[in-house]
CSV table of C-alpha atoms in Angstrom, one decimal:
chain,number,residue,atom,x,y,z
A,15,UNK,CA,114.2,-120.5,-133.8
A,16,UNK,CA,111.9,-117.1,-132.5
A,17,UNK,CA,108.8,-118.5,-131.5
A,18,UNK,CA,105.4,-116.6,-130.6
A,19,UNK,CA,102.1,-117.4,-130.1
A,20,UNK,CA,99.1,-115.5,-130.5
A,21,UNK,CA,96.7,-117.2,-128.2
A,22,UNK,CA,93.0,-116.6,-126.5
A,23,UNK,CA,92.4,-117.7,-123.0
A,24,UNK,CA,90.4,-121.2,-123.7
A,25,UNK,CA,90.4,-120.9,-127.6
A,26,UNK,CA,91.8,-123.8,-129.7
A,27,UNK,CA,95.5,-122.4,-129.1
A,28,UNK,CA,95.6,-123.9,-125.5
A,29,UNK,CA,96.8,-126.8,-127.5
A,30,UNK,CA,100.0,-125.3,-128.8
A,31,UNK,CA,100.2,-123.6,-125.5
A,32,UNK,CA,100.2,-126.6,-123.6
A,33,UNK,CA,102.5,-128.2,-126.0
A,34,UNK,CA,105.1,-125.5,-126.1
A,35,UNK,CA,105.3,-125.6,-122.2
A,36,UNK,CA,105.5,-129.3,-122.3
A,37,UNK,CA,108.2,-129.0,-124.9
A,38,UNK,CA,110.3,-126.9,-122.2
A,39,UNK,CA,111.2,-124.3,-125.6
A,40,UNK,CA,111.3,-120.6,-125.1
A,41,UNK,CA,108.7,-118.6,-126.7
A,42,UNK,CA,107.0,-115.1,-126.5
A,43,UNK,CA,103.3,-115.1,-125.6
A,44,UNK,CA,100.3,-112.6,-127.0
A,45,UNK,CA,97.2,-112.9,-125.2
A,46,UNK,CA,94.4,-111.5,-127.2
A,47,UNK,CA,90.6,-110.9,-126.2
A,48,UNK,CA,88.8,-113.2,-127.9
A,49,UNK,CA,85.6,-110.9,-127.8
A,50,UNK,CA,87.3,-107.5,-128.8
A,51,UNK,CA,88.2,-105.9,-132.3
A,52,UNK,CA,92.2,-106.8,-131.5
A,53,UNK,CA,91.8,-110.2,-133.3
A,54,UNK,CA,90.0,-107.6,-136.4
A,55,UNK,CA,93.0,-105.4,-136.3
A,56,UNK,CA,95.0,-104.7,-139.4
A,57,UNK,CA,98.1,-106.1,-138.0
A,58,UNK,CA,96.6,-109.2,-136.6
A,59,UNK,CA,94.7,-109.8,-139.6
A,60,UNK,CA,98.2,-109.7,-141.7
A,61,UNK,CA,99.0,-112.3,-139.7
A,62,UNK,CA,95.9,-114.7,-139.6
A,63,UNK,CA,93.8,-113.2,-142.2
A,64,UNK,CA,90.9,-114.7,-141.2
A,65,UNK,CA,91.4,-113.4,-137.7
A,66,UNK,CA,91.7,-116.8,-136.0
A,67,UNK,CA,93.8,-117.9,-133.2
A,68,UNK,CA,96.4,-119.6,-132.9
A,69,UNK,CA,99.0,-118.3,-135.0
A,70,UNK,CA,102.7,-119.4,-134.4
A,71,UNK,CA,105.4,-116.6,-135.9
A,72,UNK,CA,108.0,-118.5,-136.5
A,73,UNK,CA,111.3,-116.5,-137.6
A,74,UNK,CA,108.9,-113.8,-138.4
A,75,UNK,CA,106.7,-116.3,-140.5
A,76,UNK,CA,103.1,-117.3,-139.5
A,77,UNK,CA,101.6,-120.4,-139.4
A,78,UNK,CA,98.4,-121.1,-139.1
A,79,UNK,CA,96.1,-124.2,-138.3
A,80,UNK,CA,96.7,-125.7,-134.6
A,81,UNK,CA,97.0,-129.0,-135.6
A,82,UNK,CA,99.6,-128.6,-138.0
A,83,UNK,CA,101.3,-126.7,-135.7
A,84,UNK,CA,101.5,-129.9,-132.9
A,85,UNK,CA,102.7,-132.3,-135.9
A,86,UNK,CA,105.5,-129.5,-136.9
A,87,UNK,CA,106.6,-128.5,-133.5
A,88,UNK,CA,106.6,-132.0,-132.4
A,89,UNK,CA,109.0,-132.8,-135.3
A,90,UNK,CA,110.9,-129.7,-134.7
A,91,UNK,CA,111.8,-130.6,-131.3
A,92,UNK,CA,112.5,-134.6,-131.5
A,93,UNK,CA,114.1,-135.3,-128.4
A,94,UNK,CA,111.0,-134.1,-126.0
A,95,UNK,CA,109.6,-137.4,-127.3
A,96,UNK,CA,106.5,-135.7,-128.1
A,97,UNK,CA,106.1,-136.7,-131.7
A,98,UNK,CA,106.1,-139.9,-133.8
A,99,UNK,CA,108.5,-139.8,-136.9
A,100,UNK,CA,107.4,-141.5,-139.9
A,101,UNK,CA,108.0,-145.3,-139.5
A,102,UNK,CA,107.1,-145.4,-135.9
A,103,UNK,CA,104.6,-148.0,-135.0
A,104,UNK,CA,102.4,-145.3,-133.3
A,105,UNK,CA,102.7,-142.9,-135.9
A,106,UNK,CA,99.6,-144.2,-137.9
A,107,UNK,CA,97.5,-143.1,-134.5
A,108,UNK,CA,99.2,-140.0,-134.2
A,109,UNK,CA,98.1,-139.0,-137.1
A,110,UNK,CA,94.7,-140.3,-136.9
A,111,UNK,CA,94.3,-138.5,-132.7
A,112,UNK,CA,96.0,-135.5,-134.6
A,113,UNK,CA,93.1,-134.8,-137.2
A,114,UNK,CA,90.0,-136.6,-134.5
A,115,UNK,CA,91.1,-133.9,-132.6
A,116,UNK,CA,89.7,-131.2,-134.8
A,117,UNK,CA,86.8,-133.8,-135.1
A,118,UNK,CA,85.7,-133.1,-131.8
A,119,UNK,CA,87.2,-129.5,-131.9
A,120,UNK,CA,84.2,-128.7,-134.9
A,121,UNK,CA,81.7,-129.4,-132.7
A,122,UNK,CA,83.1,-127.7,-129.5
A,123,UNK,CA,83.1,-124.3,-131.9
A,124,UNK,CA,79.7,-125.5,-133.1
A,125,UNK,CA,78.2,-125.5,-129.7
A,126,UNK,CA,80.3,-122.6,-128.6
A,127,UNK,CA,78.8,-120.5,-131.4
A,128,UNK,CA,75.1,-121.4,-130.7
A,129,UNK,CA,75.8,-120.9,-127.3
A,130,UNK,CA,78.0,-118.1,-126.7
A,131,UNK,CA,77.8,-115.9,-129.8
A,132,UNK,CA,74.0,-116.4,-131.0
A,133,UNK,CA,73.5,-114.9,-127.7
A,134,UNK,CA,69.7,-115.1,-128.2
A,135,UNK,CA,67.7,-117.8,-128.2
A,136,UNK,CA,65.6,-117.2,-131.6
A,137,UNK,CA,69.1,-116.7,-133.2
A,138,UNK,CA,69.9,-120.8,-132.4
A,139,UNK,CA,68.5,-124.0,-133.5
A,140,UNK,CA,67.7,-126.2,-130.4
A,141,UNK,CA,67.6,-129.2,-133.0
A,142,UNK,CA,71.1,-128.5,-134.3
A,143,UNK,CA,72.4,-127.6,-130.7
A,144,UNK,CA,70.8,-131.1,-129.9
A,145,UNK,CA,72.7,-133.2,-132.6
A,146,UNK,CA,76.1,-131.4,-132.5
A,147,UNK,CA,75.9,-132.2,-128.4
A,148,UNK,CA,75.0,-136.1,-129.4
A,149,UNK,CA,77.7,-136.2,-132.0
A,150,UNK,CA,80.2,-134.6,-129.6
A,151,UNK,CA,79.3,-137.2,-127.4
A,152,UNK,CA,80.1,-140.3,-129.6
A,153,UNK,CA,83.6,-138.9,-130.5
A,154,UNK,CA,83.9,-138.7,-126.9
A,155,UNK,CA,82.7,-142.2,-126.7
A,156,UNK,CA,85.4,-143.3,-128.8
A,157,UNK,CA,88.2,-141.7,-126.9
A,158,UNK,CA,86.5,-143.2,-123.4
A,159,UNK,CA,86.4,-146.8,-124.7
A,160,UNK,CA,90.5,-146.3,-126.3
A,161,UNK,CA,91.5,-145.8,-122.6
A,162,UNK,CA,89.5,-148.3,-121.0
A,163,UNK,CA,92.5,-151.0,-121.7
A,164,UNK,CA,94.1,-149.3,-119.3
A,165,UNK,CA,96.7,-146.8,-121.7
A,166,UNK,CA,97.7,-143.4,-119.3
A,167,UNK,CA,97.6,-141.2,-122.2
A,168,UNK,CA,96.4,-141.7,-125.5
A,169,UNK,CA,99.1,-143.3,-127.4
A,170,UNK,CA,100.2,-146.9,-125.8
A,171,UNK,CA,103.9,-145.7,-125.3
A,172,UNK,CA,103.2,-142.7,-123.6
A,173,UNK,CA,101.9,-139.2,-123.5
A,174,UNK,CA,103.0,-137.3,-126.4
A,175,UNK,CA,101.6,-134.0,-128.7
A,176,UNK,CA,98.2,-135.6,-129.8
A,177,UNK,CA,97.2,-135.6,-126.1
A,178,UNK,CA,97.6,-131.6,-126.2
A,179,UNK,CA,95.7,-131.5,-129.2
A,180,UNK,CA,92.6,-134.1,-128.5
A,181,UNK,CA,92.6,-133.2,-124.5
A,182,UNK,CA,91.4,-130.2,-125.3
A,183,UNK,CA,88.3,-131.0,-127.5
A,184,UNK,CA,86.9,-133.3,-124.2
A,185,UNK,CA,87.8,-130.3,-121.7
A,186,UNK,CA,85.8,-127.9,-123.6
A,187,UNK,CA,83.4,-130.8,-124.8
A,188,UNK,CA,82.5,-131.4,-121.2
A,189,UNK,CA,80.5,-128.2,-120.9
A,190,UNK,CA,77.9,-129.2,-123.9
A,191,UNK,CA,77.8,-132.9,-123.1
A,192,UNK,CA,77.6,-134.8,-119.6
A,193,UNK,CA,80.2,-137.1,-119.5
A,194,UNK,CA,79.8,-138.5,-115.8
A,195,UNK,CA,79.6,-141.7,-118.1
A,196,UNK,CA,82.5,-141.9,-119.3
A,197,UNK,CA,85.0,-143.0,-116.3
A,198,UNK,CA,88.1,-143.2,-118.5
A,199,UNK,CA,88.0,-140.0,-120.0
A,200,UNK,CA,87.3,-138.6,-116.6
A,201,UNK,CA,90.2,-140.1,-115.2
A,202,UNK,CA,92.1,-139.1,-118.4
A,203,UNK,CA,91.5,-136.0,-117.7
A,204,UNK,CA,92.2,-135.8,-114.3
A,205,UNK,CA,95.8,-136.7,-114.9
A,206,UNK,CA,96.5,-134.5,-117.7
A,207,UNK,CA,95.2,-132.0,-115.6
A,208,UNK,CA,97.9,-132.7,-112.7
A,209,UNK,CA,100.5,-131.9,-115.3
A,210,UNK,CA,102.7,-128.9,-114.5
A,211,UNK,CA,102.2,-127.8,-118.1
A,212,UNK,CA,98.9,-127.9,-118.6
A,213,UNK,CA,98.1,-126.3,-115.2
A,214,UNK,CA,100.4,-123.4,-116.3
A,215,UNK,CA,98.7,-123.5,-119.9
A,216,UNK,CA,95.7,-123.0,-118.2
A,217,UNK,CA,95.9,-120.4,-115.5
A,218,UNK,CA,93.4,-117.6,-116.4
A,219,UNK,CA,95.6,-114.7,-117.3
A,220,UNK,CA,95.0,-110.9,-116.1
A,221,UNK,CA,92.9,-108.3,-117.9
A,222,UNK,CA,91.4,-110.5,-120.5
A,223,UNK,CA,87.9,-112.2,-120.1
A,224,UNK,CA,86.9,-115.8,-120.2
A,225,UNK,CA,85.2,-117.3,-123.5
A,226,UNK,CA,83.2,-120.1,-121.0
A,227,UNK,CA,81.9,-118.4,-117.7
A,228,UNK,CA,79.9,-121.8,-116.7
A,229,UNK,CA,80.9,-125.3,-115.9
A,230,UNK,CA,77.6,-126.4,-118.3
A,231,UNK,CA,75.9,-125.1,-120.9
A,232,UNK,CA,71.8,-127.5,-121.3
A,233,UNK,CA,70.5,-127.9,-125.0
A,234,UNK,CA,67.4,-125.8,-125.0
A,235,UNK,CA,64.4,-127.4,-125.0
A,236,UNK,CA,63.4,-128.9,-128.9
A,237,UNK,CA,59.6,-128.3,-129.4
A,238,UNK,CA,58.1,-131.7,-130.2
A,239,UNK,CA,56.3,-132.2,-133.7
B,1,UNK,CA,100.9,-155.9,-150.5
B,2,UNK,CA,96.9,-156.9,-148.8
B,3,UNK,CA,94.3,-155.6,-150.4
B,4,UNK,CA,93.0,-151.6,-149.8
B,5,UNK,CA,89.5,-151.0,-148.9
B,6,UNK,CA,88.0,-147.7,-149.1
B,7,UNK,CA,84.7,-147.7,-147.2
B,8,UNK,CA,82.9,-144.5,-149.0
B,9,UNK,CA,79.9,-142.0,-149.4
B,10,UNK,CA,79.3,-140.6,-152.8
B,11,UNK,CA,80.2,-136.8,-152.2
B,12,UNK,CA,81.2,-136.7,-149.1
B,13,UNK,CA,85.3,-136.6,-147.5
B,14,UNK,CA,85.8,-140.0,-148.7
B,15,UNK,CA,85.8,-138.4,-152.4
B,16,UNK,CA,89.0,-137.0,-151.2
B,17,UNK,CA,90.8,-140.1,-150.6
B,18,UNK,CA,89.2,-141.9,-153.8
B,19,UNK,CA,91.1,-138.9,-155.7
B,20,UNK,CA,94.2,-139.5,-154.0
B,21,UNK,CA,94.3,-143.4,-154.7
B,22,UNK,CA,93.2,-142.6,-158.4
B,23,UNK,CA,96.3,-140.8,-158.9
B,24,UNK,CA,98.5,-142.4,-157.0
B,25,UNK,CA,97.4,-145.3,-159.3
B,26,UNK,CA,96.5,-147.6,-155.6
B,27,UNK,CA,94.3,-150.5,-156.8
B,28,UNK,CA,91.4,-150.5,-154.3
B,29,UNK,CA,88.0,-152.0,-153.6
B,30,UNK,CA,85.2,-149.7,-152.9
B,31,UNK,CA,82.5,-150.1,-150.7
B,32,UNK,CA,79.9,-147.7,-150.7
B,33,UNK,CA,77.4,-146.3,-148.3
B,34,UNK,CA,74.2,-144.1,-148.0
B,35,UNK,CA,74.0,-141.6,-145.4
B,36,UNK,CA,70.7,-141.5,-145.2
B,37,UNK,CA,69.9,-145.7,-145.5
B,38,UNK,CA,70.6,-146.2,-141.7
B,39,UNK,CA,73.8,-148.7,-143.3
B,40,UNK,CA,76.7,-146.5,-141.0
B,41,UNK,CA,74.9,-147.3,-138.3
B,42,UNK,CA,75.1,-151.0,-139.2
B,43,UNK,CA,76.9,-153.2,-136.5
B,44,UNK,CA,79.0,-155.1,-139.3
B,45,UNK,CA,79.8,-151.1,-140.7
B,46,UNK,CA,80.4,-150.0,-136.9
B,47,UNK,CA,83.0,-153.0,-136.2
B,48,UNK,CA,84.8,-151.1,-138.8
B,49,UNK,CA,84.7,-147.7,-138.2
B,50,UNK,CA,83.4,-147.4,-134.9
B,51,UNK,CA,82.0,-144.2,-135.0
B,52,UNK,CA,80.2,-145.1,-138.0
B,53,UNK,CA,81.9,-142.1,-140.2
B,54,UNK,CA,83.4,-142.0,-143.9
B,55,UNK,CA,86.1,-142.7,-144.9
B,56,UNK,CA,87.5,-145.7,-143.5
B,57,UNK,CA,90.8,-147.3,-145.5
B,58,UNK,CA,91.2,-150.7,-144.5
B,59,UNK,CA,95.4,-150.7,-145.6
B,60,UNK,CA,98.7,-152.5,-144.5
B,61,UNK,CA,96.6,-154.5,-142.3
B,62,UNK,CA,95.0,-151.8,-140.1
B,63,UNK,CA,92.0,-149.5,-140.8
B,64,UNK,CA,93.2,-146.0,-141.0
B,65,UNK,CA,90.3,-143.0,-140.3
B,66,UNK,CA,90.3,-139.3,-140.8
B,67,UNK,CA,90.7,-138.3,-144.3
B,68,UNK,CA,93.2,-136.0,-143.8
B,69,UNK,CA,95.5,-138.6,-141.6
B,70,UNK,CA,94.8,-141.5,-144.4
B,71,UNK,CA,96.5,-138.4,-147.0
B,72,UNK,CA,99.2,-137.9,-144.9
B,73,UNK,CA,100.0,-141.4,-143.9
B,74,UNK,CA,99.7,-142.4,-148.2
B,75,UNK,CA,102.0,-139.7,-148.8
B,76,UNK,CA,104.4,-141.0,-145.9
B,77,UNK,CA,104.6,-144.8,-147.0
B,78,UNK,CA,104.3,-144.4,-150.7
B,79,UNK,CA,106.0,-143.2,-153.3
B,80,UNK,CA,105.2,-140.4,-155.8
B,81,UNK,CA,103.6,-138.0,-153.6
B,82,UNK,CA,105.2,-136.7,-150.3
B,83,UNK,CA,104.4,-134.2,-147.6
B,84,UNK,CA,107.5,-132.1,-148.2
B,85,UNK,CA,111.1,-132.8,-148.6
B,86,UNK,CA,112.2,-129.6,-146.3
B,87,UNK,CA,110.7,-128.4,-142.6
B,88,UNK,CA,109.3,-125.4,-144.8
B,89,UNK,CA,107.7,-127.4,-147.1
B,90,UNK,CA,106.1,-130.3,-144.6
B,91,UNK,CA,104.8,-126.7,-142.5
B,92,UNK,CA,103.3,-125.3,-145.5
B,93,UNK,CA,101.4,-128.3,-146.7
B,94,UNK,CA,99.9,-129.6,-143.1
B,95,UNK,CA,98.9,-126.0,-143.0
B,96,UNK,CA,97.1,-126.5,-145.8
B,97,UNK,CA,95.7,-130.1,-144.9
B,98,UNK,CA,94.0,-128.2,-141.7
B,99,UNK,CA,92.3,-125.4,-143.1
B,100,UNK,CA,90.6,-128.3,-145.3
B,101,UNK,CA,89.4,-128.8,-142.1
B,102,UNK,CA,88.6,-125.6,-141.2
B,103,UNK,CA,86.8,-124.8,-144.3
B,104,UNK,CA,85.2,-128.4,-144.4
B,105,UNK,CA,83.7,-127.7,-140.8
B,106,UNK,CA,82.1,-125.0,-142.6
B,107,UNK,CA,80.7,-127.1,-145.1
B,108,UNK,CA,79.4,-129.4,-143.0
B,109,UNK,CA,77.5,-127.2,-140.7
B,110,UNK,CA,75.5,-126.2,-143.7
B,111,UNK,CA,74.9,-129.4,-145.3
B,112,UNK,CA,73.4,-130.3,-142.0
B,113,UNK,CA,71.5,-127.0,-141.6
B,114,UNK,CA,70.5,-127.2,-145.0
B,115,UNK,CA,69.9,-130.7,-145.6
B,116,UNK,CA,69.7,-132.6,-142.6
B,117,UNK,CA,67.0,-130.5,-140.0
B,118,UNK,CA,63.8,-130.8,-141.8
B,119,UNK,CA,60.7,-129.2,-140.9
B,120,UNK,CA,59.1,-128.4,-138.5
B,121,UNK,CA,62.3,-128.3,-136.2
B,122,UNK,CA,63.6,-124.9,-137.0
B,123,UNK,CA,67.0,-124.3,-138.3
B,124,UNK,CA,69.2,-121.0,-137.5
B,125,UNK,CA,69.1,-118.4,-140.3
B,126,UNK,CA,71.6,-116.6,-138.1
B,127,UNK,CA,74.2,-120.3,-138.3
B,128,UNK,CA,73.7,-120.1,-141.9
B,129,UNK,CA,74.1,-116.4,-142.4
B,130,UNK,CA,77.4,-116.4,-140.6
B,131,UNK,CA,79.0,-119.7,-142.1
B,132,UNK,CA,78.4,-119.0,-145.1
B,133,UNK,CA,80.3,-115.6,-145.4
B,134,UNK,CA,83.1,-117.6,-143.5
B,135,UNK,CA,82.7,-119.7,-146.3
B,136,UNK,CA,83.3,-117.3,-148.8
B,137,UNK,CA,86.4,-115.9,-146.7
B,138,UNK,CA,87.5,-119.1,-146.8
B,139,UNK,CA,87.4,-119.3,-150.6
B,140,UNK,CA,89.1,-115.8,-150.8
B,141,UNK,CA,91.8,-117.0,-149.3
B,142,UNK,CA,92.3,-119.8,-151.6
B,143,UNK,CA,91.8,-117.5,-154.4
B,144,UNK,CA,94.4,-114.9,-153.1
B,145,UNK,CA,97.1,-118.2,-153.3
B,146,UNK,CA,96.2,-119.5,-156.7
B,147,UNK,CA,96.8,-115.9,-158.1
B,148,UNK,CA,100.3,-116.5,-157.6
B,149,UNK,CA,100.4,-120.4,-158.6
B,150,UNK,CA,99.3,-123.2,-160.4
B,151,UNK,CA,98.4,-125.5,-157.4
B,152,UNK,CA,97.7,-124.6,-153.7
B,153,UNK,CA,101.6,-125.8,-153.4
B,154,UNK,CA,102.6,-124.7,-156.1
B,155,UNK,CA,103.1,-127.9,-157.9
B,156,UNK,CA,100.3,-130.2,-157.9
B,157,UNK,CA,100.0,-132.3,-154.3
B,158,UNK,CA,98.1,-134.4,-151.9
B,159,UNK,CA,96.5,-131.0,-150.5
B,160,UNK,CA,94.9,-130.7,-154.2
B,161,UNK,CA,93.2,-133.6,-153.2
B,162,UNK,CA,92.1,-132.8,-149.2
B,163,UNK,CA,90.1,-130.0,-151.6
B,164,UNK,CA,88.4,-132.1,-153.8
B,165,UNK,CA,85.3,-132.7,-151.7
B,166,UNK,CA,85.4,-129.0,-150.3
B,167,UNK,CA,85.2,-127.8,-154.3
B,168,UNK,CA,82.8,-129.9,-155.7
B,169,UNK,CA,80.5,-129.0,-151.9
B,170,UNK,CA,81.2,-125.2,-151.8
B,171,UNK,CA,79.1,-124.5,-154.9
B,172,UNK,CA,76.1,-125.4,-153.6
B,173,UNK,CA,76.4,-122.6,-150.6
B,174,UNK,CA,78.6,-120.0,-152.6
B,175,UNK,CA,78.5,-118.7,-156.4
B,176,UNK,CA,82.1,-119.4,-157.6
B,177,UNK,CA,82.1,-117.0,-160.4
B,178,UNK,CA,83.6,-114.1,-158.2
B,179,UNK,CA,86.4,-116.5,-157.8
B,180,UNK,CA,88.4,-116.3,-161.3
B,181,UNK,CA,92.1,-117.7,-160.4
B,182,UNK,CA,90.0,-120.8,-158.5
B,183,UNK,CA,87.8,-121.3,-161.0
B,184,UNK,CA,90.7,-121.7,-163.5
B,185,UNK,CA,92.5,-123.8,-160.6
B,186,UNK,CA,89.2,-126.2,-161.2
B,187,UNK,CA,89.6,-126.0,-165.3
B,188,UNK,CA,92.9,-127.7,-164.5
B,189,UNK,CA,91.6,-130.1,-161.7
B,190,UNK,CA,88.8,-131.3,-164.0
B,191,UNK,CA,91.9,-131.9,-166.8
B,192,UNK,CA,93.2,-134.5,-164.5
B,193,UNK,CA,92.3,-138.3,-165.9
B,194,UNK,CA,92.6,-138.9,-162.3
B,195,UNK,CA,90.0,-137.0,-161.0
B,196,UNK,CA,87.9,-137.7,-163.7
B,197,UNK,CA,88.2,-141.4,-163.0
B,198,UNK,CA,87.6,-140.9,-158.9
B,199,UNK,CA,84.6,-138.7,-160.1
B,200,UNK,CA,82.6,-141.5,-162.3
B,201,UNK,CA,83.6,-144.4,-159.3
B,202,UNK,CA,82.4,-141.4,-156.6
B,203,UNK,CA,78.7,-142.6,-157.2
B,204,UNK,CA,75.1,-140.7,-156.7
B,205,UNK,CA,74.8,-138.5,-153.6
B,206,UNK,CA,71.6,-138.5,-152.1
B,207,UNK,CA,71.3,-135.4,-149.9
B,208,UNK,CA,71.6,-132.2,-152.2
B,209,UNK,CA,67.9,-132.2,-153.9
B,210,UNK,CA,68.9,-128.9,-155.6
B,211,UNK,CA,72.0,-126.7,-157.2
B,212,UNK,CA,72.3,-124.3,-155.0
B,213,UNK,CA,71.1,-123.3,-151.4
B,214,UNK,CA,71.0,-119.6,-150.5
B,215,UNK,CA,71.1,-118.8,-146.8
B,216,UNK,CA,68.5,-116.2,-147.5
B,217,UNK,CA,65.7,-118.9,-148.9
B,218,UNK,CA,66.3,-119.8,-144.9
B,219,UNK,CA,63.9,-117.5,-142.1
């Protein structure tokens, strides 16, 4: 099987990424600028016709859709352990991290849009900036008060592919919402984040430019009624 | 078999799930919410679903959440529908069950732009601007498969379903008209008994207080 990811330095395909390192499978990597007209090119868009990263060729096919692509790689490779086959007793919560994952992810690109791409401040709406950070925050919430019995990684047995897919929602998350509350996650996060893999998934790479330049990013002020 | 409970909001991704058990033919209870009554946010709804959000199926003694994992585990422990027989096939239909997603983030950023911030607090004409040509994209796209088939798989699936909310949402955002192979796609959804049954147990939305929402009426 020819794998290769398109992938943008801190987009949603640090996920498959991070997966396909932790899956120890070769693969070819294209880095794209996630701010350039690359991602707008006529081959890319043939592609991912909406222009979106990731996309995983496989065998010459695309796929689209990051979470699909941890449930399929996951079940292409079974013996990294990284998946759960149907009839496993975890696979009910894999499949429920799987899609929370893109709960949290939505309002990650919410926040990153008002923040980053509305790049002034008459273009945003401080009161929809205000409730996409609070919502962020209770599906963080939920994933604090899952780990606080004491689990390593999300799924009771073990780390497995929903970790690369929800991880990435709170490390991105942490920028629009403080979560100095929220002691599990943090010390969730701290050990994914000693994971060769993800350390390797996440090293800035040469000549293209970071989507987040700060380690926060404050709701503007809401006027008052 | 225990009973199934599917904890609901009229219009909203639940409506996806009431399809599914509908054709499935899954006897179920329904218990129905407002999003605007405060009854989410109830402690007896929050013991439940504890981040208060729809749908919830109490099943097989556990409560399963996320719409699209609730579609996928149905298809997994039921008979009748399935989420492919081959690699290619399971690929091509979780593909499908996340640009649901993708297009139902969409969807909801509007509905809360449009119907949730009310004056004074200002909403972003810019947000709306840009979501809602991504929503039409999105809808290209779909249209650009259902020229070359029936169903978005070809034969009719669970991912007909994970669209049944987005389609009866969209048209409040987007004018389907330009869309002639989806709109004869819907001719044959609205065929369905199924869906027809889901869509008189689917109850009265509260939210949308008109047919359509232009992102221009927005400054």
């Amino acid at each position: 099987m020819k794998l290769t990811l398109h992938h943008a330095y801190q987009s949603r395909s640090q996920r498959v990424l991070w997966l396909l390192y932790e899956l120890g499978v070769e693969f070819e990597l294209i880095q794209h600028n996630f701010f350039d007209k690359s991602l707008r090119s006529e081959d890319y868009l043939a592609i991912s016709p909406a222009g979106r990263v990731p996309a995983l060729e496989i065998d010459g096919e695309a796929m689209l859709e990051s979470g699909a692509m941890v449930d399929y790689l996951c079940e292409c490779f079974p013996a990294a352990g990284l998946g759960r086959a149907v009839g496993d007793p975890e696979r009910r919560l894999f499949l429920d991290l799987l899609h929370y994952a893109e709960t949290i992810g939505q309002h990650c690109a919410n926040l990153t849009q008002s923040h980053l791409v509305l790049y002034e401040d008459w273009m945003r709406s401080p009161t929809q900036m205000g409730l996409e950070a609070k919502r962020l925050f209770v599906t963080l919430k939920r994933l604090d008060a899952m780990l606080s019995d004491g689990r390593e990684f999300l799924l009771p047995t073990g780390f497995s592919g929903v970790d690369c897919a929800v991880a990435y929602g709170a490390v991105i998350g942490q920028k629009f919402t403080d979560i100095s509350g929220l002691a599990h996650l943090q010390a969730y996060l701290t050990r994914i984040s000693n994971r060769p893999a993800f350390i390797k998934s996440w090293e800035k790479p040469k000549g293209v430019p970071a989507i987040y330049t700060k380690d926060f990013y404050e709701v503007p002020n809401v006027e008052k009624d | 078999m225990s009973q199934v409970i599917l904890h609901h909001v009229p219009l909203s991704r639940s409506f996806r799930i009431l399809w599914l058990l509908e054709e499935m033919g899954i006897t179920y209870d329904l218990k129905t919410y407002s999003i605007r009554d405060g009854s989410l946010r109830a402690p007896a709804f929050l013991e439940i679903s504890p981040s208060g959000r729809v749908p919830a199926l109490e099943i097989d003694g556990m409560t399963q959440f996320e719409s699209a994992a609730i579609i996928e585990y149905l298809c997994e422990s039921r008979d009748g529908f399935c989420v492919g027989e081959t690699a290619q096939e399971r690929l091509r239909f979780r593909e499908w069950m996340g640009f649901a997603e993708t297009q139902g983030s969409i969807l909801t950023t509007l509905n809360l732009q449009h119907l949730f911030i009310r004056p004074p607090a200002k909403v972003s004409a810019d947000v709306l601007k840009v979501e809602t040509a991504r929503l039409k994209k999105t809808l290209a796209m779909m249209e650009e498969a259902l020229t070359e088939r029936d169903y978005l798989l070809g034969a009719f699936s669970a991912v007909d379903c994970m669209f049944g909310w987005n389609l009866r949402a969209a048209p409040f955002y987007v004018d389907l008209a330009e869309f002639k192979a989806l709109e004869a796609y819907l001719d044959r959804i609205h065929a369905r008994p199924a869906y027809l049954r889901a869509v008189a147990n689917d109850g009265d939305q509260d939210f949308y207080e008109k047919p359509f929402y232009a992102a221009k009426d927005v400054t």
